[in-house]
Coordinates of C-alpha atoms in Angstrom, one line a residue:
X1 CA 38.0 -22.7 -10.3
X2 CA 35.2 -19.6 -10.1
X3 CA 37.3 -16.2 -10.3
X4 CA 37.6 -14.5 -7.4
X5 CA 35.4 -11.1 -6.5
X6 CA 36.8 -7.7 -6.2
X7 CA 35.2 -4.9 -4.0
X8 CA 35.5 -2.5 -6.5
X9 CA 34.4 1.5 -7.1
X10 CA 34.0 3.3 -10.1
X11 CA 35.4 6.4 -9.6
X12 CA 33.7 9.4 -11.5
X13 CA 33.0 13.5 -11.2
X14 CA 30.0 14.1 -8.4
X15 CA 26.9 14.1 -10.2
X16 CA 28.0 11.5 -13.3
X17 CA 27.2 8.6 -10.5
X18 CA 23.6 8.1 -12.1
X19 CA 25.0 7.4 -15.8
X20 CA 28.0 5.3 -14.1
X21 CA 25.2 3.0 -11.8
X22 CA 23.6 2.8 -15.6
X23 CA 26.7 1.5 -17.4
X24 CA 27.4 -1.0 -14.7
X25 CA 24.0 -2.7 -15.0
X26 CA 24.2 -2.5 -18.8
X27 CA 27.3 -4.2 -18.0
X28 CA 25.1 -7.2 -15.9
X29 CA 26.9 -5.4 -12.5
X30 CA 25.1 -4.2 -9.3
X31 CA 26.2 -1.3 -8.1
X32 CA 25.4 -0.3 -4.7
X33 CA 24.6 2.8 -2.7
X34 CA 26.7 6.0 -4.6
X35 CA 28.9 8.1 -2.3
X36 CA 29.8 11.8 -4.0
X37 CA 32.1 10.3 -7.2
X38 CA 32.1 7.0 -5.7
X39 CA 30.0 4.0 -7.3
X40 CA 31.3 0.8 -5.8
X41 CA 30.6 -2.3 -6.8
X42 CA 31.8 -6.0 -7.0
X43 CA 33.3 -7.9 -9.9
X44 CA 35.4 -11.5 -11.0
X45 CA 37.9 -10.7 -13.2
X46 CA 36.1 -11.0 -16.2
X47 CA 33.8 -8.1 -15.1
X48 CA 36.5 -6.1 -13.7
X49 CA 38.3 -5.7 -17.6
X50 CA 35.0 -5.6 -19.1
X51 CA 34.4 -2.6 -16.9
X52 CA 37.6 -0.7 -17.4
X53 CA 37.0 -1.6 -21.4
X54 CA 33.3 -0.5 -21.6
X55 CA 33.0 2.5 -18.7
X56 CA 32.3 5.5 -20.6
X57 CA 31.4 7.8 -17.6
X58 CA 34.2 6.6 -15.1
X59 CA 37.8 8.0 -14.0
X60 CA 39.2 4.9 -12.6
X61 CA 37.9 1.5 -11.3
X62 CA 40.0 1.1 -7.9
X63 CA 40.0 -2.4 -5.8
X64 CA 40.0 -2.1 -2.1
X65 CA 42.8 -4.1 -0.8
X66 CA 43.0 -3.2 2.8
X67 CA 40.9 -1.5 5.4
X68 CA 42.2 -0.8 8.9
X69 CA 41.9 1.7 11.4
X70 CA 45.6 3.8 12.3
X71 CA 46.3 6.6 14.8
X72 CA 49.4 7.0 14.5
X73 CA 52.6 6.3 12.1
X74 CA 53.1 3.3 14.3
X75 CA 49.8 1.7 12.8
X76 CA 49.8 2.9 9.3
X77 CA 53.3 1.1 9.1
X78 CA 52.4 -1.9 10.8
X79 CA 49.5 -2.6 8.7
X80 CA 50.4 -1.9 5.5
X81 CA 53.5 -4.4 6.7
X82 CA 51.2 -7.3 6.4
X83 CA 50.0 -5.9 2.9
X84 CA 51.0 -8.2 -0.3
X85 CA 52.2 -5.5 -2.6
X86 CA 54.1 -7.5 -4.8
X87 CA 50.5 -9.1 -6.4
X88 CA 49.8 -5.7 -7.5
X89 CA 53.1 -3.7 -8.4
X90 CA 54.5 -5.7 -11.6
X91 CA 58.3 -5.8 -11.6
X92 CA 60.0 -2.7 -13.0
X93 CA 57.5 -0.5 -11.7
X94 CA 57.6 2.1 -8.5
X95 CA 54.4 2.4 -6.6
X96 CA 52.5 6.2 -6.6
X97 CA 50.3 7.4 -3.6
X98 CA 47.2 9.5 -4.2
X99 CA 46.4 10.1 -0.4
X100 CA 43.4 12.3 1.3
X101 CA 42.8 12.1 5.1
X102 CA 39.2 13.8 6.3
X103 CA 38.6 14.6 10.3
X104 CA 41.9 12.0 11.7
X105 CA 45.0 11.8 13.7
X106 CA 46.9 11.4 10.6
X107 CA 46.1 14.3 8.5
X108 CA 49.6 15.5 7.1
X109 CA 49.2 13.7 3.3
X110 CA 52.9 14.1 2.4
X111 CA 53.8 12.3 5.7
X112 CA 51.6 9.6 5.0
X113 CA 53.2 8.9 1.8
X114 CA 56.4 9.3 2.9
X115 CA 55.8 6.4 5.3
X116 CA 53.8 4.3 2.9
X117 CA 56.9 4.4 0.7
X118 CA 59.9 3.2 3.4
X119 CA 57.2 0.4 3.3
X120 CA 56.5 -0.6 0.2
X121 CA 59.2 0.6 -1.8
X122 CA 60.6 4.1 -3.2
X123 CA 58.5 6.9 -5.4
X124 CA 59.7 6.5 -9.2
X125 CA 62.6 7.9 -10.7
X126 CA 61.3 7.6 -14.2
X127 CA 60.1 4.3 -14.2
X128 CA 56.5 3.6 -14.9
X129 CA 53.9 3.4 -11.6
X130 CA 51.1 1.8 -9.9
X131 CA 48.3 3.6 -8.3
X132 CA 47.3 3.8 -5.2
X133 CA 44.7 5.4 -3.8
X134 CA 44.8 6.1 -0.3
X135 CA 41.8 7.5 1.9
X136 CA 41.8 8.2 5.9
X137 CA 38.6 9.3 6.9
X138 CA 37.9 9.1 11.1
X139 CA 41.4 7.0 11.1
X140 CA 40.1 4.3 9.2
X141 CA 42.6 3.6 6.0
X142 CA 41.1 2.3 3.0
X143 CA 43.8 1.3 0.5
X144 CA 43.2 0.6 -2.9
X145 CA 44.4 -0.1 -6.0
X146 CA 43.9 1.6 -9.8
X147 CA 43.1 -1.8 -11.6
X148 CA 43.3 0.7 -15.2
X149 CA 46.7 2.8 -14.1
X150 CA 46.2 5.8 -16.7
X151 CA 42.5 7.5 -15.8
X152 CA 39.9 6.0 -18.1
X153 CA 39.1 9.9 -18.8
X154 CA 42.1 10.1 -21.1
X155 CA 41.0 9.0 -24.3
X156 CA 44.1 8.5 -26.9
X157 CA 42.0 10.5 -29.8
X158 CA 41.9 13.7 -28.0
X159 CA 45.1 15.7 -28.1
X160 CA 43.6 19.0 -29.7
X161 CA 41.6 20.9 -27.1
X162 CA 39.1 24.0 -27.9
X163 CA 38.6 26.4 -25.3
X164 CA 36.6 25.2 -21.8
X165 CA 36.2 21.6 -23.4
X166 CA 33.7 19.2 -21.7
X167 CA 36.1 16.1 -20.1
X168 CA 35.3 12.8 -22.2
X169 CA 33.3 11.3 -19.3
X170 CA 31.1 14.3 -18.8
X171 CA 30.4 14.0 -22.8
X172 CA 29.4 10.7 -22.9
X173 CA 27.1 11.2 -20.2
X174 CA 25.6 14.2 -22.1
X175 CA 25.1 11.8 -24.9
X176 CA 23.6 9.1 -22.8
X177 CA 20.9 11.3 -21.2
X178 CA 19.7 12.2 -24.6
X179 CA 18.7 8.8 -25.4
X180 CA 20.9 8.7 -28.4
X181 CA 22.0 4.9 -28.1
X182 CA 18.6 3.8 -28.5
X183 CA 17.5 6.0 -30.8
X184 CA 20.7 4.5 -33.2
X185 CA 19.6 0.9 -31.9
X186 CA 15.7 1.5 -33.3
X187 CA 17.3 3.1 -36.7
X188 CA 19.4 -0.3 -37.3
X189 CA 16.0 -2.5 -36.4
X190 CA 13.8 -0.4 -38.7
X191 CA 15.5 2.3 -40.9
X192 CA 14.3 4.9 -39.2
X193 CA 17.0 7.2 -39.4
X194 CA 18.5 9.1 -36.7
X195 CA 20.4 12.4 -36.6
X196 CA 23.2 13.6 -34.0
X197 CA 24.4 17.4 -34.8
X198 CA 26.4 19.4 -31.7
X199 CA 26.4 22.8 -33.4
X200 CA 28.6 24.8 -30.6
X201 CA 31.0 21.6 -31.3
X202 CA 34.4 23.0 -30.0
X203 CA 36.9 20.4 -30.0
X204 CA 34.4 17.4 -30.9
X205 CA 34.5 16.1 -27.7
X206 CA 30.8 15.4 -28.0
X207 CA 29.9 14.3 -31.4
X208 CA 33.1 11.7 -31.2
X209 CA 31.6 10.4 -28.3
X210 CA 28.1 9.9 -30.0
X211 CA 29.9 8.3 -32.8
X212 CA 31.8 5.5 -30.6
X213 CA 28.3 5.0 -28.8
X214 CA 26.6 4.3 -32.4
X215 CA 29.4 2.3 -33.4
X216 CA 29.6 0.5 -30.0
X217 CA 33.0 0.2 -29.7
X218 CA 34.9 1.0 -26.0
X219 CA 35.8 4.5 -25.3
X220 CA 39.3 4.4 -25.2
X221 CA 40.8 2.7 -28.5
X222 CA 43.2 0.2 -28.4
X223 CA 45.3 0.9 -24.5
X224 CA 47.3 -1.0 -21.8
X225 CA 45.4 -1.1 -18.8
X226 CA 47.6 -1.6 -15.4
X227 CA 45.8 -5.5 -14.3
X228 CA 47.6 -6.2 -17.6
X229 CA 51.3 -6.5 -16.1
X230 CA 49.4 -8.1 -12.9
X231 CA 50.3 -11.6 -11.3
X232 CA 46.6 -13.2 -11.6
X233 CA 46.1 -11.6 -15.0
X234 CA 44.3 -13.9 -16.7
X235 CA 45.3 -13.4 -21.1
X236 CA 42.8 -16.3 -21.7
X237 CA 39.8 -14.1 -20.3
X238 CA 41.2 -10.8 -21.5
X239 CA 40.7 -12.1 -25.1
X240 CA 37.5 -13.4 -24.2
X241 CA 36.3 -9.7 -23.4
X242 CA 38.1 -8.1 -26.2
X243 CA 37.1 -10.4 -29.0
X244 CA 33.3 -10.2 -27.4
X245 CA 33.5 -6.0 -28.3
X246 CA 34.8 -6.5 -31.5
X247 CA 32.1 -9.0 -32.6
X248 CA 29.7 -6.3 -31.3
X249 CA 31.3 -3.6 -33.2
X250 CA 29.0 -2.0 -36.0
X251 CA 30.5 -0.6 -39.4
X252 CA 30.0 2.7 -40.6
X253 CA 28.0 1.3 -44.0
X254 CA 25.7 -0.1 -41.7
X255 CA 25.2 2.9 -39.6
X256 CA 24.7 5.0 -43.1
X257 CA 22.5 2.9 -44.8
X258 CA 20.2 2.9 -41.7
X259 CA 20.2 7.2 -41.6
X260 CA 22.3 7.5 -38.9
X261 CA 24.2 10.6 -39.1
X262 CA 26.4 12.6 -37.2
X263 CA 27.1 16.2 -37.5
X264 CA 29.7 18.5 -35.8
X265 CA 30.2 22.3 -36.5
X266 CA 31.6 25.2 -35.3
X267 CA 31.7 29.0 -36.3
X268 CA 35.9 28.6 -36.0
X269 CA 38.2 27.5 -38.2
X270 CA 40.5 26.2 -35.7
X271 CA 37.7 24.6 -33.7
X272 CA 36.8 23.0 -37.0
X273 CA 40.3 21.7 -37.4
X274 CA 40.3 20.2 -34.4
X275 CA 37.5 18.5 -34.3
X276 CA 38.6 16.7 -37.6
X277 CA 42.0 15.9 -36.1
X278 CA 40.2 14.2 -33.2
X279 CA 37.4 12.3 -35.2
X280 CA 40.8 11.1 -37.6
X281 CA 42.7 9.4 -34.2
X282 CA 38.8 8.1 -32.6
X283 CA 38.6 6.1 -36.4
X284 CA 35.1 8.3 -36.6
X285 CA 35.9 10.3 -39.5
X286 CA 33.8 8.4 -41.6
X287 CA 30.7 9.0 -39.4
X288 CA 31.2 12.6 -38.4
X289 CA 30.4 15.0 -40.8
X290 CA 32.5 18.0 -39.4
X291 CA 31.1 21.7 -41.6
X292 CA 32.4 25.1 -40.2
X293 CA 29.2 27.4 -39.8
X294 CA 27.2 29.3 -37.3
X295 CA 24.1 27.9 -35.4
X296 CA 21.8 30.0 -37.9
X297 CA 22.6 27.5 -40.6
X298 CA 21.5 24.9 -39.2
X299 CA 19.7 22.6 -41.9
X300 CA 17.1 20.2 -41.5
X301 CA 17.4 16.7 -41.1
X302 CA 15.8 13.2 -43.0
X303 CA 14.6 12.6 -39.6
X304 CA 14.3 13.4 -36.0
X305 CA 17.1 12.6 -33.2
X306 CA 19.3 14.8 -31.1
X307 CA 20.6 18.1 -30.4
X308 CA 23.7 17.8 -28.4
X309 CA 25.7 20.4 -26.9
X310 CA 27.9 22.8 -24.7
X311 CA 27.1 26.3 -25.7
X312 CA 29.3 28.9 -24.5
X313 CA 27.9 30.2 -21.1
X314 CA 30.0 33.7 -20.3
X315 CA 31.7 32.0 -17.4
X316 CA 34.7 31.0 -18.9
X317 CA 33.8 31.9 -22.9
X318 CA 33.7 35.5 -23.3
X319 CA 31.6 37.8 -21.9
X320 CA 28.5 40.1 -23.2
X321 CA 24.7 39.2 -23.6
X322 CA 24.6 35.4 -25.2
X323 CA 20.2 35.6 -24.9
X324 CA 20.6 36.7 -28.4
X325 CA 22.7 33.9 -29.1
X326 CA 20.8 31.5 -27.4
X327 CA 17.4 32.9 -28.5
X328 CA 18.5 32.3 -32.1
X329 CA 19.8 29.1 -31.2
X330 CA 16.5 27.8 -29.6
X331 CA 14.7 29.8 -33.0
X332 CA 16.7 27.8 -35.4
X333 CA 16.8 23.9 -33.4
X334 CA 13.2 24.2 -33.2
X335 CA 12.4 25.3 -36.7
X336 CA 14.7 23.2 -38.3
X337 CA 14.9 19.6 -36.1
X338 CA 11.2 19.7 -34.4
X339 CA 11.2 16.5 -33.2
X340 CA 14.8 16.1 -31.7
X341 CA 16.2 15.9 -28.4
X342 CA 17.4 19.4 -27.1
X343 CA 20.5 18.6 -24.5
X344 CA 22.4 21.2 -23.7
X345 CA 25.0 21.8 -20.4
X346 CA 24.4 25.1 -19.0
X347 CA 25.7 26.9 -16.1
X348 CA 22.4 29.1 -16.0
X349 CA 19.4 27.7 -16.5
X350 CA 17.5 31.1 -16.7
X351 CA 20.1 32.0 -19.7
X352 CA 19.4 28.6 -20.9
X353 CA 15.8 28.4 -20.9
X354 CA 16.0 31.3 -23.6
X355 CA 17.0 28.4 -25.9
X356 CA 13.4 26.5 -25.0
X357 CA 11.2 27.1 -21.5
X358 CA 10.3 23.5 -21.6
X359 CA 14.2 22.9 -20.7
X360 CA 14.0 20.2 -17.6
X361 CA 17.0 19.3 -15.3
X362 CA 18.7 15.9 -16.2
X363 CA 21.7 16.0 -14.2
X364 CA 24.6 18.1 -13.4
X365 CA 28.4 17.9 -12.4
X366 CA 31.2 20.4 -11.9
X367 CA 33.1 21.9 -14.9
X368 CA 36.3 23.8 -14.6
X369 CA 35.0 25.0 -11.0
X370 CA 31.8 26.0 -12.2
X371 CA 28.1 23.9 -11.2
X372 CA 26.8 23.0 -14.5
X373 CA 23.8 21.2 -15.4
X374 CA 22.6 18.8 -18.1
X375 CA 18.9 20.7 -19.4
X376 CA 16.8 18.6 -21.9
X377 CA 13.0 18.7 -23.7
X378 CA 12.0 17.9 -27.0
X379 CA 11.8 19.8 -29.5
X380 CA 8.6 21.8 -31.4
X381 CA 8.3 24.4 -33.9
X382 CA 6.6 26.6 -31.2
X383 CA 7.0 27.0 -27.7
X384 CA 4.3 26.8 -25.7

């Protein structure tokens, strides 16, 4: 019997919605019209692990389980009545309400999740939860359910943070719109070589991403997703989808002996130290080559391929002029990597263009409350 379809939505930080649409058709998924965050989409089964696996961009991937309109208390209750909770909350587990109500009737959220649970069934006392997210927008409820429990965002490798560190998602994203996949795909066909360096690297966030991408393996490790512990969880399928990534999994000899090479530094010791903490729990070590140094000794590469990075931008990383820095920066990229892909994330793109002029928007999201964007060009000896 054909699995049955999910409304689904991949749920992601406004502005990553491009690179999320991108993943989902890599992923032989049609995502529909993006709201702000909000990619949705619809999936069997088998899709909806594979996407929870493979989504490198995405928060959560939610399933809409119930839509109705409600005015009052009377109807929220009522409706979510005639809900079956128990195919989605596995035994030994409390359910958890993520609620947001925009221009309605009911509008107090800790109400509405005070009623929800005399419904369904009380908030955890130290058990483990299911998600729910809740939204009322114009008194219409939309109810759905987090199919991965823990956000996909939370990658097991990363428990040493630098100072203002990209998220995970908004890394991989960085990477993506610098082309770097391919670039690792035409070095395996042909021995072309390809080189990945983030000089500013922080806590690694960046280069560890580039090094699952180029040894295609799923962003989080090995993890428990929540459709795991649910009724219709089919094993038989999961394996399918599991064993499928590891036969797609590329080794590190093979990655070397094709050029591909992956570089993370950082003028601080402790940033240094945490970036090879991180690479040790991501199983990258092996392809990251982590060096403590400052962006002027940057050396040249065997050949051309990307300049990754989030540069400290005076916001929220010390203050002073940084168009020395970056000046320098730009200098030293250009004269040693011509060739390579400049991306950087930059809150200014006035400050930034002092890196290269030829710096061109290639999207942008919201970091630690400050409008960032993602600035790429290619790099030449000489600007023009």
């Amino acid at each position: 019997m054909p699995s049955q379809r999910h409304d689904c939505a991949a749920i992601c930080t406004p502005g990553l919605e491009p690179f999320v649409e991108a993943e989902l058709r890599a992923l032989k998924l049609k995502p529909r019209s993006s709201g702000s965050g909000v990619v949705p989409f619809s999936a069997t089964n088998r899709q909806l692990y594979a996407a929870n696996l493979w989504l490198r961009t995405a928060s959560r991937v939610l399933i809409r389980i119930a839509r109705f309109k409600a005015t009052d208390f009377a109807h929220l209750q009522s409706h979510a009545a005639g809900i079956d909770w128990d195919r989605w909350i596995p035994e030994g587990h409390a359910p958890e309400f993520r609620v947001s109500a925009t221009k309605s009737k009911l509008y107090h959220t800790d109400a509405i999740t005070q009623r929800l649970h005399q419904v369904v069934g009380p908030p955890s006392i130290g058990e483990p939860t299911q998600p729910f997210v809740v939204r009322i927008d114009r008194d219409i409820v939309s109810i759905s359910v987090d199919s991965g429990g823990a956000p996909l965002n939370h990658r097991g490798w990363r428990a040493e943070l630098g100072v203002a560190p990209l998220r995970p998602t908004m890394a991989a994203a960085v990477v993506q719109a610098s082309g770097w996949p391919a670039m690792v795909a035409a070095a395996l066909d042909s021995s072309v070589g390809a080189a990945f360096v983030d000089p500013f690297a922080g806590s690694g966030t960046i280069p560890v991403e580039a090094a699952l991408m180029a040894l295609d393996q799923p962003p989080g490790g090995v993890r428990r997703f929540a459709f795991q512990l649910w009724d219709d969880f089919e094993p038989g399928t999961w394996a399918s989808v599991t064993g499928e990534a590891a036969g797609r999994a590329r080794s590190v000899d093979d990655l070397r002996a094709a050029g591909v090479r992956i570089e993370a530094s950082d003028r601080d010791a402790g940033a240094v130290a945490a970036i090879t903490g991180n690479a040790e729990r991501a199983g990258v070590a092996d392809l990251v080559d982590v060096a403590e140094r400052v962006v002027s000794d940057l050396t040249p590469a065997p050949a051309p391929g990307v300049i990754a990075t989030n540069p400290p931008y005076g916001k929220r990383v010390g203050d002073g002029d940084l168009r020395p820095l970056y000046q320098r920066f730009g200098f030293v990229a250009r004269e040693q990597r011509p060739g390579s892909e400049l991306v950087i994330v930059a809150a200014d793109r006035e400050l930034a263009r002092s890196i290269d002029r030829r710096l061109k928007p290639l999207g942008g999201f919201g970091h630690g409350g400050t409008s960032v964007s993602v600035l790429g060009c290619t790099l030449t000896p000489e600007t023009d």
